[in-house]
Short mmCIF file of C-alpha atoms in Angstrom, two decimals:
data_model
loop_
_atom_site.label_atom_id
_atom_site.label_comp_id
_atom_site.label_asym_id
_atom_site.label_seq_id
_atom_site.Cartn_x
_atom_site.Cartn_y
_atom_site.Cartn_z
CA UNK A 695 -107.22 31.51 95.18
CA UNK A 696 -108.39 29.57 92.29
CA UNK A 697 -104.04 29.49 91.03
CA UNK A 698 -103.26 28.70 94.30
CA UNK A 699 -104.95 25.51 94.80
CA UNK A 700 -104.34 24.39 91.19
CA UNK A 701 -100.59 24.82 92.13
CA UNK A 702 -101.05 22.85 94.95
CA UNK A 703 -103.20 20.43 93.28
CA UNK A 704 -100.17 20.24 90.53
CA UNK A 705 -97.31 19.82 92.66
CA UNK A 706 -99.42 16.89 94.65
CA UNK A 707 -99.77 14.99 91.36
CA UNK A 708 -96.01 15.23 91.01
CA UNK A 709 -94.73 14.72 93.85
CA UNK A 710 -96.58 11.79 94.53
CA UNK A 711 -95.44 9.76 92.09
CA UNK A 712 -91.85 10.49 92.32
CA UNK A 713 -92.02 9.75 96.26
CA UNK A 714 -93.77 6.66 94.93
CA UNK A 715 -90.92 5.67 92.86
CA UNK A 716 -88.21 6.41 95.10
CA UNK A 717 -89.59 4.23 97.41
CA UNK A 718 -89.03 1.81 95.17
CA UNK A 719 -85.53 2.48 94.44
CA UNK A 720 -85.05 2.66 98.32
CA UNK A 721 -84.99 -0.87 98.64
CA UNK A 722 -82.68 -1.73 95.71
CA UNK A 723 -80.10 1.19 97.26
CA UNK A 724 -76.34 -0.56 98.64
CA UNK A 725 -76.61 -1.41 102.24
CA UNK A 726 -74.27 0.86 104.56
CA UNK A 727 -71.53 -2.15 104.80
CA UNK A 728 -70.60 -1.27 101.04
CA UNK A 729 -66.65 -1.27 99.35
CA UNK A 730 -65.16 -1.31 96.32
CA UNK A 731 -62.76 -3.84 94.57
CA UNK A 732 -61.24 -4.82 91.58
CA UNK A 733 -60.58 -8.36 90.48
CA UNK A 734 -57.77 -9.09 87.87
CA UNK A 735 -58.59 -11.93 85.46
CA UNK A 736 -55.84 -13.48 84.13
CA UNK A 737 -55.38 -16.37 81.54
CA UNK A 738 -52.58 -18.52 80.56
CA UNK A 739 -51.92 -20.09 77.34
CA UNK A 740 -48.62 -21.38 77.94
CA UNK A 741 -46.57 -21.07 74.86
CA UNK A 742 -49.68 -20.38 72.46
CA UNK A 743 -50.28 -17.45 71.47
CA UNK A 744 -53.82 -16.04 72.81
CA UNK A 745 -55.60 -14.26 70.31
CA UNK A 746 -59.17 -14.59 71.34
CA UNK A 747 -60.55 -15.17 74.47
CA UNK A 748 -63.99 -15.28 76.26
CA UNK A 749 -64.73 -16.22 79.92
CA UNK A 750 -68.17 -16.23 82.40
CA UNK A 751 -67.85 -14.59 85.87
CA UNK A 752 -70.58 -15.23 88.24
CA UNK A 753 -70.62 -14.97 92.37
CA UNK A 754 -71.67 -17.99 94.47
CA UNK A 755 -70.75 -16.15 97.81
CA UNK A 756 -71.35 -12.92 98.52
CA UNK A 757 -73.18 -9.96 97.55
CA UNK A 758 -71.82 -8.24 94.49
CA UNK A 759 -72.30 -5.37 91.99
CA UNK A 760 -70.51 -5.57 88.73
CA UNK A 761 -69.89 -2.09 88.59
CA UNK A 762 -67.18 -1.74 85.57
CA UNK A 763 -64.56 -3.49 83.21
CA UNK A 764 -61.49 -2.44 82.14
CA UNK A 765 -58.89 -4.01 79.52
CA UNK A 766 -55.74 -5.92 79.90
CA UNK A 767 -52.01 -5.62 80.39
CA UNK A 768 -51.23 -6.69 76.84
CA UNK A 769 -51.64 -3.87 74.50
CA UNK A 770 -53.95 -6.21 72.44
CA UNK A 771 -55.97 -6.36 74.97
CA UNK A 772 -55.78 -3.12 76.55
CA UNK A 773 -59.58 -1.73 75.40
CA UNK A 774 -61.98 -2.42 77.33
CA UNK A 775 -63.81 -5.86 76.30
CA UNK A 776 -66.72 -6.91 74.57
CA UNK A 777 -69.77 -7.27 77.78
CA UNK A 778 -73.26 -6.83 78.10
CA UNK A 779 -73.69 -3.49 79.40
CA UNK A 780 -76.96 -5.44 81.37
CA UNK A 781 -73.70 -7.14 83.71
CA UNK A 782 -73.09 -3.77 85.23
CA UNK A 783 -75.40 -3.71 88.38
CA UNK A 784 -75.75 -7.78 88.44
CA UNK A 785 -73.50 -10.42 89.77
CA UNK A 786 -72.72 -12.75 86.05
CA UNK A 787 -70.85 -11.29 83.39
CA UNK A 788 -69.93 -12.57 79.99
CA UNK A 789 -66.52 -10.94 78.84
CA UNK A 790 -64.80 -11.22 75.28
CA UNK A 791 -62.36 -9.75 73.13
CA UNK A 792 -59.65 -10.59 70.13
CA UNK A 793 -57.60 -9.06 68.07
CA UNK A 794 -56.08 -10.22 64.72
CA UNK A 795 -52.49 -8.52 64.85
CA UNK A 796 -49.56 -10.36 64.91
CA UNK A 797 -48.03 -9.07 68.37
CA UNK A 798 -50.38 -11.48 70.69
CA UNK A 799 -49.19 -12.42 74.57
CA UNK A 800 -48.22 -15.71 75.62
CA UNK A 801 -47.91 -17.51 78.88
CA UNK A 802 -49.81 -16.04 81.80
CA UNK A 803 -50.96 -12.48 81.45
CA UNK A 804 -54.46 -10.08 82.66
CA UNK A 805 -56.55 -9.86 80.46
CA UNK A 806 -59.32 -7.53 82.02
CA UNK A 807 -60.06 -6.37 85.82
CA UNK A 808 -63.92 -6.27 86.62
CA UNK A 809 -64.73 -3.55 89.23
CA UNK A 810 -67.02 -4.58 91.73
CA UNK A 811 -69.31 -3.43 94.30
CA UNK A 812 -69.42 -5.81 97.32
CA UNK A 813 -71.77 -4.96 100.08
CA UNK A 814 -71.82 -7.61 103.72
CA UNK A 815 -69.71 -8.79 105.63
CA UNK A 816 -69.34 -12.16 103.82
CA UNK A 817 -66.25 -12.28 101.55
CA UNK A 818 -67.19 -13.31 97.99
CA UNK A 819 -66.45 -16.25 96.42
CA UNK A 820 -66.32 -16.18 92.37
CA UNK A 821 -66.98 -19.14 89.51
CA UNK A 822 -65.28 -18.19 86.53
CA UNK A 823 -65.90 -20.53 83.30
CA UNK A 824 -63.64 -20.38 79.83
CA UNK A 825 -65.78 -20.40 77.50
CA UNK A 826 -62.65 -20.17 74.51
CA UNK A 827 -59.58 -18.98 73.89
CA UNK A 828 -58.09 -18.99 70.79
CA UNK A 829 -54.73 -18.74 68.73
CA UNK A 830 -54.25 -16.39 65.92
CA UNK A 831 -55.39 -18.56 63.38
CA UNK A 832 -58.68 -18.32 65.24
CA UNK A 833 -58.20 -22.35 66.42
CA UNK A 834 -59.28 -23.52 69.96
CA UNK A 835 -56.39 -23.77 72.65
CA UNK A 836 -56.23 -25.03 76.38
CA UNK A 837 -55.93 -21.99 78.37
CA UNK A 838 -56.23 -22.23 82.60
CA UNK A 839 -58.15 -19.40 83.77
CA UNK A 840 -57.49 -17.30 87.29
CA UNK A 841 -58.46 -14.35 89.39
CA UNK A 842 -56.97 -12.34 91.85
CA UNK A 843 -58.75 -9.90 94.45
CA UNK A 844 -57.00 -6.50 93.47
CA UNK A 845 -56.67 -3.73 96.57
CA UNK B 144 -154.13 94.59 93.12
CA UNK B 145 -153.25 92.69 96.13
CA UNK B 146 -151.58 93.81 99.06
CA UNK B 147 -148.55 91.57 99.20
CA UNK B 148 -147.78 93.57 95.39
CA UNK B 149 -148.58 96.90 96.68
CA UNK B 150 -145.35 96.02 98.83
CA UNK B 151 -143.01 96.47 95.70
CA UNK B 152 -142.31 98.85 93.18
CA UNK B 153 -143.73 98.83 89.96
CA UNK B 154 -140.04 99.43 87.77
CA UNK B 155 -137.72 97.99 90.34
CA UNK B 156 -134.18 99.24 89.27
CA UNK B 157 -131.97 96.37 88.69
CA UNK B 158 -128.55 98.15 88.51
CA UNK B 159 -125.94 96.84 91.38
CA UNK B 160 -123.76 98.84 93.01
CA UNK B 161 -120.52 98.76 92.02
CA UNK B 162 -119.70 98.41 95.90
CA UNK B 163 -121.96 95.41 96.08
CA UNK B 164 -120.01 94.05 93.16
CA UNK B 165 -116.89 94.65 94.83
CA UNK B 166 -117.46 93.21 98.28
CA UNK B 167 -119.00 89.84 96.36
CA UNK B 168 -116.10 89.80 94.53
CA UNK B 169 -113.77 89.89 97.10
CA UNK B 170 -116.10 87.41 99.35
CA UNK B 171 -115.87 84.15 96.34
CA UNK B 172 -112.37 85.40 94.92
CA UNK B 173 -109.44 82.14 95.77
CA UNK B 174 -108.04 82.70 99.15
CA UNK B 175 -104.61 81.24 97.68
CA UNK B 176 -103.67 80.84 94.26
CA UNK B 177 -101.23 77.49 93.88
CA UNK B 178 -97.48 77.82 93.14
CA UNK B 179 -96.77 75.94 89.77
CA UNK B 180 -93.91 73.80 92.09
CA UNK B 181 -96.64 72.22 94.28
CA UNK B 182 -98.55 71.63 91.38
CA UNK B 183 -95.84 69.96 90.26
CA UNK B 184 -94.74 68.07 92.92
CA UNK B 185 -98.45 67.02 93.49
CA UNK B 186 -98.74 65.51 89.85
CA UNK B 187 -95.38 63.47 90.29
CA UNK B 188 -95.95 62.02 93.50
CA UNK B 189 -99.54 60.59 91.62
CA UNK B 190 -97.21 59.70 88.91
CA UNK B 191 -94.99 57.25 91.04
CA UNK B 192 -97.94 56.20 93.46
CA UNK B 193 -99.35 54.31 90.41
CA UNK B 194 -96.01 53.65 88.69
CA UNK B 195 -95.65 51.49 91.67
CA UNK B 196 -99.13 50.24 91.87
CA UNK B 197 -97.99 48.97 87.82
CA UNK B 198 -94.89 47.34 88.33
CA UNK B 199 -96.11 45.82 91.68
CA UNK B 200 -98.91 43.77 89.69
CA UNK B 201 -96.83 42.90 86.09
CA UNK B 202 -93.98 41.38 88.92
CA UNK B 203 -97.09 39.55 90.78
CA UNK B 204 -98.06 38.21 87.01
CA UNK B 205 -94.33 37.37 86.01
CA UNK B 206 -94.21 35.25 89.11
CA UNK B 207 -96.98 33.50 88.58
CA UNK B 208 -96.02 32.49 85.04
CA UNK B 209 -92.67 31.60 86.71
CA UNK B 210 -94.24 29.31 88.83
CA UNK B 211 -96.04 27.77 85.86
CA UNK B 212 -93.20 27.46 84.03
CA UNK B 213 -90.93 25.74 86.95
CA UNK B 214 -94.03 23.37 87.56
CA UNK B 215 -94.72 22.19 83.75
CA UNK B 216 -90.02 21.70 84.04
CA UNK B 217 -90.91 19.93 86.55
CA UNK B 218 -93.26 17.36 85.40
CA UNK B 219 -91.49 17.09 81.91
CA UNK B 220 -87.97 15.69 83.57
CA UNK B 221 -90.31 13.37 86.00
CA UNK B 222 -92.38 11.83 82.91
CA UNK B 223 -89.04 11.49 80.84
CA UNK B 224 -87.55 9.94 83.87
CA UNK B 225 -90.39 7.85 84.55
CA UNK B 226 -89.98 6.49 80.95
CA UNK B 227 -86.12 5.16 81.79
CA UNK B 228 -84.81 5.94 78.59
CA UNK B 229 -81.89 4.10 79.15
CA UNK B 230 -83.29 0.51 78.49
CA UNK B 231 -82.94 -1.11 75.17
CA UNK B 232 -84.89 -4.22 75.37
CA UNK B 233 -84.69 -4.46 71.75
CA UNK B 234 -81.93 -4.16 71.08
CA UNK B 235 -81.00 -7.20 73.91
CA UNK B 236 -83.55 -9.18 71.55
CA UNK B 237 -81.53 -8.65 68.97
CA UNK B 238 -78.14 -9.68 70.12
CA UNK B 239 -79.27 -13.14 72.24
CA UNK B 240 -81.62 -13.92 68.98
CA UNK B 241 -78.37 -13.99 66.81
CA UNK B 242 -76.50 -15.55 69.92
CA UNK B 243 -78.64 -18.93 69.30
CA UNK B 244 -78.76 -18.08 65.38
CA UNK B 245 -76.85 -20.14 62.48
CA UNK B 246 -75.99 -17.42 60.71
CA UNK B 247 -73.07 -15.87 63.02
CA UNK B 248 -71.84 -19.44 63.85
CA UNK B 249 -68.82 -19.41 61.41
CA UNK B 250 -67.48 -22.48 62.49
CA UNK B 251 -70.22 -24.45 63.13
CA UNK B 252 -70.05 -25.56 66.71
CA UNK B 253 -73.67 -24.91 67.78
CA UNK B 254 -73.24 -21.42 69.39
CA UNK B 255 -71.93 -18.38 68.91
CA UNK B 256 -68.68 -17.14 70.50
CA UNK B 257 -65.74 -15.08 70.10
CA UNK B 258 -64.25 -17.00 67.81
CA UNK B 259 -67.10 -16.37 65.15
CA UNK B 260 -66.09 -12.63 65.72
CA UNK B 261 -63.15 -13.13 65.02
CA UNK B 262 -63.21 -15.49 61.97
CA UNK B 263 -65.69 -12.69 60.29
CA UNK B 264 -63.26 -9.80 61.44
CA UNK B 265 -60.05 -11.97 59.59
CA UNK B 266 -62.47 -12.65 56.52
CA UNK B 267 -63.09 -8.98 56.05
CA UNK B 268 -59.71 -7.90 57.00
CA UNK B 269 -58.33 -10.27 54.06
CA UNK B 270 -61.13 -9.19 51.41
CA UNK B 271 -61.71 -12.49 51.10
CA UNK B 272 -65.04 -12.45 50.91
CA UNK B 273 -68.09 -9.74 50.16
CA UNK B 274 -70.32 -12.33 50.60
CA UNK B 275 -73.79 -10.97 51.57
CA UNK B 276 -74.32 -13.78 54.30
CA UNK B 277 -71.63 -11.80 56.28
CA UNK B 278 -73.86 -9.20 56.56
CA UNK B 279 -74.87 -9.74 59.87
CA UNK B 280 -76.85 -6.58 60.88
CA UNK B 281 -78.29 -6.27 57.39
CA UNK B 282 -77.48 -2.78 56.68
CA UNK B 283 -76.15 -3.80 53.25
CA UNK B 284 -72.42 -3.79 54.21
CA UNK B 285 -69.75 -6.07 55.22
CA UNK B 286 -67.93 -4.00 57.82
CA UNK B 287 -66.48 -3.74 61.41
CA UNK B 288 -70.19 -3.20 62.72
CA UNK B 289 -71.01 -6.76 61.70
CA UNK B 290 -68.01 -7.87 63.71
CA UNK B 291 -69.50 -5.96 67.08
CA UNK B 292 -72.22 -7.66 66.36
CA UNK B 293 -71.66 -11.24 66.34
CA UNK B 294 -68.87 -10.00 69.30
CA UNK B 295 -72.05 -8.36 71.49
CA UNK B 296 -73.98 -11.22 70.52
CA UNK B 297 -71.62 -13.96 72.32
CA UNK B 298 -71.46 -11.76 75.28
CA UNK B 299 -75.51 -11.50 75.65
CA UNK B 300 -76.55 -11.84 79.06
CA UNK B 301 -80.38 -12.27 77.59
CA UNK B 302 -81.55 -15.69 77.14
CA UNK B 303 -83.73 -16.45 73.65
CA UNK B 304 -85.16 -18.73 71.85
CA UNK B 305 -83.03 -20.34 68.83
CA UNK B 306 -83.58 -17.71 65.53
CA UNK B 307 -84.30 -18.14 62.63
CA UNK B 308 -80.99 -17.67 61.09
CA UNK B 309 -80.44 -15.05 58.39
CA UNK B 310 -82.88 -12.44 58.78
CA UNK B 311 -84.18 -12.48 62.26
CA UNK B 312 -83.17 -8.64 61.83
#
């Protein structure tokens, strides 16, 4: 008798707090009105070269989960980017990469696709900030920065 | 002499009679004597009446302990959940502290950026330099790692405080 209650006494003590803390997580969990998109960044450096490159994402519209980031088209650029892994499950992202080869893209071209988590009816609306770009001898260049809603 | 003694003889003869002997006998013999197969069968079905009775209470035990064991599982995962192993707030420290630091801003332009990465990873790449103030991470070499670093620390999501340049490691 004296086992079973201690059991019981056990399994109240840990079940307790894990109900506790799920209950917490229950409010952070998607709403039912969830999908899934990516969003292709792309970046043009006319006839420069791009060799270096770093950009802010954030969402002014909308309610969106970072939820992944892959590389670009160019082989350069093809790894996945430099980010804070703290982006993934927020809606601003800091994104980076470079590469010092000789082989670098020019004119328009992706450079990464950020997979996202959008949950509401309201479409999102993104702000996207170049922070740099840069040309293989690691000097600033003008570089116009876009991003399409992938499928 | 009283007269209750003048009842018995003086020598009584204690001899029995051999028919006496014979009729007791036969009165207090066994009735049966027991085959050697009952016997047998009686001692094995005591055998396996408390085999059972054995292995009934060591599988009562070993569930017990089972339960023990599932219930201390149990509360090990939860606590090691419960600690969310996964965060490394230090580590976030790090990276935004060197983000506002002098000592990863190659070229001088007030913050830290890709272009500092990649200024340190075309210095190392040409050998130009072994100079200890690329060490950014301070592990005593001028490598790729102190690249990612300077690279993780433009991308920091974590706001800080300007650092104290070389050595806020």
């Amino acid at each position: 008798m004296k086992t079973i209650t201690a059991i019981i006494l056990t399994s109240v003590f840990v079940i307790v707090p894990v109900l506790a803390s799920q209950s917490g997580r229950d409010e952070l969990s998607p709403e039912p009105n969830v999908h899934f998109a990516p969003l292709h960044i792309y970046l043009d450096s006319g006839d420069r070269s791009l060799a270096a490159f770093q950009f802010e994402l954030k969402a002014t519209a909308g309610q969106i989960e970072i939820v992944g980031v892959e590389g670009g088209d160019h082989k350069v650029f093809s790894e996945a980017p430099y980010y804070d892994p703290a982006a993934l499950a927020q809606d601003r992202i800091i994104i980076a990469a470079f590469n010092t080869g000789q082989d670098l893209p020019t004119g328009r071209t992706r450079i990464a696709t950020i997979h996202l988590q959008i949950a509401g009816p309201v479409e999102p609306h993104y702000e996207l900030n170049l922070t740099v770009a840069g040309d293989a001898d690691g000097e600033k260049i003008p570089a116009k920065l876009t991003c399409e809603k992938g499928e | 002499m009283t007269e209750k003694m003048s009842n018995f003889d003086e020598n009584p003869d204690l001899e029995v009679s051999s028919k006496l002997t014979e009729d007791l006998q036969t009165l207090f013999k066994p009735l049966l004597s027991v085959p050697p197969e009952v016997d047998r069968a009686v001692q094995d079905r005591v055998n396996r009446h408390f085999a059972r009775r054995r292995f009934t209470g060591a599988r009562r035990r070993f569930r017990w302990v089972a339960l023990w064991k599932v219930a201390a599982a149990a509360a090990v995962v939860i606590f090691a959940f419960s600690l969310n192993l996964t965060d490394t707030p230090k580590q976030d420290v790090r990276y935004s502290a060197l983000a506002k630091s002098e000592a990863a801003d190659f070229d001088r332009n007030g913050r830290v950026d890709i272009l500092d990465a990649f200024k340190l990873a075309r210095r190392i790449e040409l050998a130009s330099s072994n100079s200890a103030d690329l060490d950014i991470n301070g592990d005593g070499l001028v490598n790729h790692d102190d690249v990612d670093m300077v690279a993780l620390a433009a991308v920091s999501l974590t706001p800080a405080k300007r650092g104290p340049g070389k050595g806020v490691f």
